[in-house]
Coordinates of C-alpha atoms in Angstrom, one line a residue:
X1 CA -25.0 -44.9 -21.7
X2 CA -22.1 -43.1 -23.2
X3 CA -21.7 -39.4 -22.2
X4 CA -22.7 -37.0 -24.9
X5 CA -20.5 -34.3 -26.2
X6 CA -22.6 -31.6 -24.5
X7 CA -22.4 -33.4 -21.1
X8 CA -18.6 -33.7 -21.4
X9 CA -18.3 -30.1 -22.3
X10 CA -20.4 -29.0 -19.4
X11 CA -18.3 -31.1 -17.0
X12 CA -15.1 -29.5 -18.3
X13 CA -16.5 -26.0 -17.9
X14 CA -17.6 -26.7 -14.3
X15 CA -14.2 -28.2 -13.5
X16 CA -12.4 -25.3 -15.0
X17 CA -14.5 -22.7 -13.2
X18 CA -13.8 -24.1 -9.7
X19 CA -10.1 -23.0 -9.4
X20 CA -11.1 -19.7 -11.1
X21 CA -13.5 -18.9 -8.3
X22 CA -10.8 -19.6 -5.7
X23 CA -8.3 -17.3 -7.5
X24 CA -10.9 -14.5 -7.5
X25 CA -11.1 -14.7 -3.7
X26 CA -7.3 -15.0 -3.2
X27 CA -5.5 -12.0 -1.8
X28 CA -2.3 -11.9 0.2
X29 CA -1.8 -9.8 3.3
X30 CA -1.9 -6.1 2.7
X31 CA 1.3 -4.2 3.5
X32 CA 2.0 -1.5 6.1
X33 CA 1.9 2.2 5.2
X34 CA 5.3 3.4 4.0
X35 CA 6.6 -0.1 3.1
X36 CA 8.7 -0.5 -0.1
X37 CA 8.4 -3.5 -2.3
X38 CA 6.9 -4.9 -5.5
X39 CA 3.2 -5.1 -6.5
X40 CA 1.9 -8.1 -8.5
X41 CA -1.4 -7.4 -10.1
X42 CA -3.6 -9.4 -12.5
X43 CA -7.2 -9.5 -13.4
X44 CA -7.9 -11.9 -10.5
X45 CA -5.4 -10.9 -7.9
X46 CA -3.3 -8.1 -6.3
X47 CA -0.6 -8.6 -3.7
X48 CA 2.5 -6.8 -2.4
X49 CA 5.9 -8.3 -1.7
X50 CA 7.4 -6.1 0.9
X51 CA 11.2 -5.7 0.6
X52 CA 11.9 -3.1 3.2
X53 CA 11.1 0.4 4.6
X54 CA 12.7 3.8 4.7
X55 CA 14.0 5.6 7.7
X56 CA 12.0 8.7 8.4
X57 CA 14.4 11.2 9.8
X58 CA 11.4 13.6 10.0
X59 CA 7.8 12.5 10.5
X60 CA 5.5 12.8 7.5
X61 CA 2.0 14.1 7.7
X62 CA -1.0 11.8 7.0
X63 CA -4.6 12.3 6.2
X64 CA -7.3 10.1 7.9
X65 CA -10.8 9.4 6.5
X66 CA -13.7 7.5 8.1
X67 CA -15.5 5.7 5.3
X68 CA -18.6 3.5 5.7
X69 CA -18.2 -0.1 4.5
X70 CA -20.0 -1.1 1.3
X71 CA -20.9 -4.6 0.4
X72 CA -17.8 -4.9 -1.8
X73 CA -15.3 -3.4 0.7
X74 CA -16.7 -5.6 3.5
X75 CA -16.2 -8.6 1.2
X76 CA -12.6 -7.7 0.7
X77 CA -12.1 -7.3 4.4
X78 CA -13.9 -10.5 5.4
X79 CA -12.1 -12.6 2.7
X80 CA -8.7 -11.4 4.0
X81 CA -9.7 -12.2 7.6
X82 CA -10.9 -15.7 6.7
X83 CA -7.7 -16.5 4.8
X84 CA -5.8 -15.7 8.0
X85 CA -8.0 -18.1 10.0
X86 CA -9.8 -15.2 11.8
X87 CA -13.4 -14.1 11.9
X88 CA -14.3 -10.5 10.8
X89 CA -14.3 -8.2 13.8
X90 CA -17.5 -6.5 12.7
X91 CA -20.8 -7.5 11.3
X92 CA -22.1 -5.9 8.1
X93 CA -25.9 -5.8 7.3
X94 CA -26.7 -4.2 4.0
X95 CA -30.3 -3.3 5.0
X96 CA -29.3 -1.3 8.1
X97 CA -29.0 2.5 7.5
X98 CA -25.9 2.9 9.7
X99 CA -22.9 1.0 8.4
X100 CA -19.7 0.2 10.3
X101 CA -16.8 2.4 9.2
X102 CA -13.2 1.7 8.2
X103 CA -10.2 4.2 8.2
X104 CA -8.2 5.2 5.2
X105 CA -4.7 6.6 6.0
X106 CA -2.8 8.3 3.2
X107 CA 0.5 10.1 3.0
X108 CA -0.5 13.8 2.6
X109 CA 2.9 15.4 2.8
X110 CA 4.5 13.9 -0.4
X111 CA 7.2 16.7 -0.5
X112 CA 8.2 15.8 3.1
X113 CA 8.3 12.1 2.1
X114 CA 10.5 13.0 -0.9
X115 CA 12.9 14.9 1.3
X116 CA 13.4 12.0 3.7
X117 CA 13.8 9.5 0.9
X118 CA 16.7 11.6 -0.5
X119 CA 18.2 12.1 3.0
X120 CA 21.6 10.4 3.8
X121 CA 19.9 8.1 6.2
X122 CA 18.2 6.4 3.2
X123 CA 21.3 6.1 1.0
X124 CA 21.1 2.3 1.1
X125 CA 17.4 2.4 0.2
X126 CA 18.0 4.6 -2.8
X127 CA 20.9 2.4 -3.9
X128 CA 18.5 -0.5 -4.0
X129 CA 15.8 1.4 -5.7
X130 CA 18.3 2.6 -8.4
X131 CA 18.8 -1.0 -9.4
X132 CA 15.1 -2.1 -9.4
X133 CA 12.6 0.2 -11.2
X134 CA 9.7 -2.1 -10.3
X135 CA 9.7 -1.1 -6.6
X136 CA 6.9 1.0 -5.2
X137 CA 6.1 2.6 -1.8
X138 CA 2.8 2.1 -0.1
X139 CA 1.0 5.5 0.0
X140 CA -2.3 4.6 1.6
X141 CA -4.0 1.8 3.5
X142 CA -7.5 0.9 4.5
X143 CA -8.2 -0.9 7.8
X144 CA -10.7 -1.5 10.4
X145 CA -9.9 -0.4 14.0
X146 CA -12.0 -0.9 17.2
X147 CA -14.1 2.1 18.1
X148 CA -11.9 3.6 20.9
X149 CA -8.6 3.5 19.0
X150 CA -10.3 4.3 15.7
X151 CA -12.0 7.4 17.1
X152 CA -8.8 8.6 18.6
X153 CA -7.1 8.2 15.2
X154 CA -9.9 9.6 13.2
X155 CA -10.4 12.7 15.3
X156 CA -6.7 13.6 16.1
X157 CA -5.7 17.1 15.3
X158 CA -2.6 15.9 13.4
X159 CA -1.4 12.4 12.4
X160 CA 2.1 11.6 11.3
X161 CA 4.1 8.6 10.1
X162 CA 7.5 8.3 11.7
X163 CA 10.2 5.8 12.7
X164 CA 10.6 4.7 16.3
X165 CA 13.8 3.8 18.2
X166 CA 13.7 0.3 16.8
X167 CA 13.6 1.5 13.3
X168 CA 10.0 0.4 12.8
X169 CA 7.4 2.7 11.2
X170 CA 4.7 3.9 13.6
X171 CA 1.8 6.3 13.8
X172 CA 2.0 9.5 15.9
X173 CA -1.2 11.4 17.0
X174 CA -0.9 15.0 18.1
X175 CA -3.6 16.9 20.0
X176 CA -2.2 20.3 21.2
X177 CA 0.7 19.4 23.5
X178 CA -0.3 15.8 23.8
X179 CA 1.5 13.2 21.7
X180 CA 0.5 9.6 21.4
X181 CA 2.2 6.7 19.6
X182 CA 0.1 4.1 18.0
X183 CA 0.8 0.7 16.4
X184 CA -1.8 -0.1 13.7
X185 CA -3.3 -3.7 13.8
X186 CA -1.7 -5.1 10.6
X187 CA -4.1 -8.0 10.5
X188 CA -7.0 -5.5 10.0
X189 CA -5.5 -3.9 6.9
X190 CA -7.4 -5.0 3.8
X191 CA -6.5 -2.6 1.0
X192 CA -3.7 -0.3 -0.1
X193 CA -2.4 1.9 -2.9
X194 CA 1.2 2.6 -4.1
X195 CA 3.3 5.3 -5.7
X196 CA 6.3 4.9 -8.0
X197 CA 9.6 6.8 -8.1
X198 CA 10.7 9.3 -10.8
X199 CA 14.4 9.9 -11.0
X200 CA 16.6 12.9 -11.8
X201 CA 20.1 14.1 -10.9
X202 CA 21.4 16.5 -8.2
X203 CA 24.0 19.2 -9.0
X204 CA 26.8 16.7 -8.8
X205 CA 25.2 14.3 -11.3
X206 CA 24.1 11.8 -8.6
X207 CA 20.7 10.1 -9.0
X208 CA 17.9 11.4 -6.7
X209 CA 14.2 10.9 -6.5
X210 CA 12.5 13.9 -8.1
X211 CA 8.8 13.0 -7.7
X212 CA 6.5 10.3 -6.5
X213 CA 3.9 9.3 -9.0
X214 CA 0.7 7.2 -8.6
X215 CA -0.4 7.2 -12.2
X216 CA 2.4 5.1 -13.7
X217 CA 4.2 7.7 -15.8
X218 CA 6.9 10.2 -14.9
X219 CA 7.0 13.9 -15.8
X220 CA 9.3 15.3 -18.5
X221 CA 12.9 15.5 -17.4
X222 CA 12.7 12.5 -15.1
X223 CA 13.0 8.8 -15.6
X224 CA 11.1 5.8 -14.2
X225 CA 14.4 3.9 -14.0
X226 CA 17.5 5.5 -12.5
X227 CA 19.7 3.4 -14.8
X228 CA 18.3 5.4 -17.8
X229 CA 20.0 8.5 -16.4
X230 CA 23.4 6.9 -16.9
X231 CA 22.3 5.7 -20.4
X232 CA 21.4 9.3 -21.3
X233 CA 24.8 10.6 -20.1
X234 CA 26.6 7.9 -22.2
X235 CA 24.5 8.9 -25.3
X236 CA 25.3 12.6 -24.8
X237 CA 29.0 11.9 -24.6
X238 CA 28.8 10.1 -28.0

């Protein structure tokens, strides 16, 4: 019997939906906090191409939240672990009243971050950012941590993001006079958010980062692209 038009159409729809489901589950590794790079987003996917990281001449204060997993956030976490060939470190049961928790770390001192980005130690970073307006900086991450380390991080009196002697970004916990350095488990990071750069000029007419914006636009008097500053100067001269 020859296949009917309806049968052929159904087969085509089923075949077309198979790769679509795979794309919905696809997600590349989440980036580290403070990383600089480009975010690629679509209806089906979000990933971050890390290009580099700034040097933090002064540590930048962070906020830390403990948040119970939901069905959707646990799915994000478990999908990312599975893609790496690992099993989720925790078990989530929706019917149980007490849910496992993850940590959300966010850059709290945005003025402090702005100061170190405009510091001389980051002149090469700024030079790169001036040429590429699509770059962003990772402002928050969500990750799961084992109970002991997670409790220490969640209940520390102060938490900072800094640069160690190797030039790598690291977390610093402060409790009174006690200081503790901590390396976050990058394979447990499953979500993130970013901020963009808004440019202005210093008193000598050199480009500098005026604000950090997570809503996509830049306030009046600043530009999303540093190159537009020189275009404005050329226009005024005319």
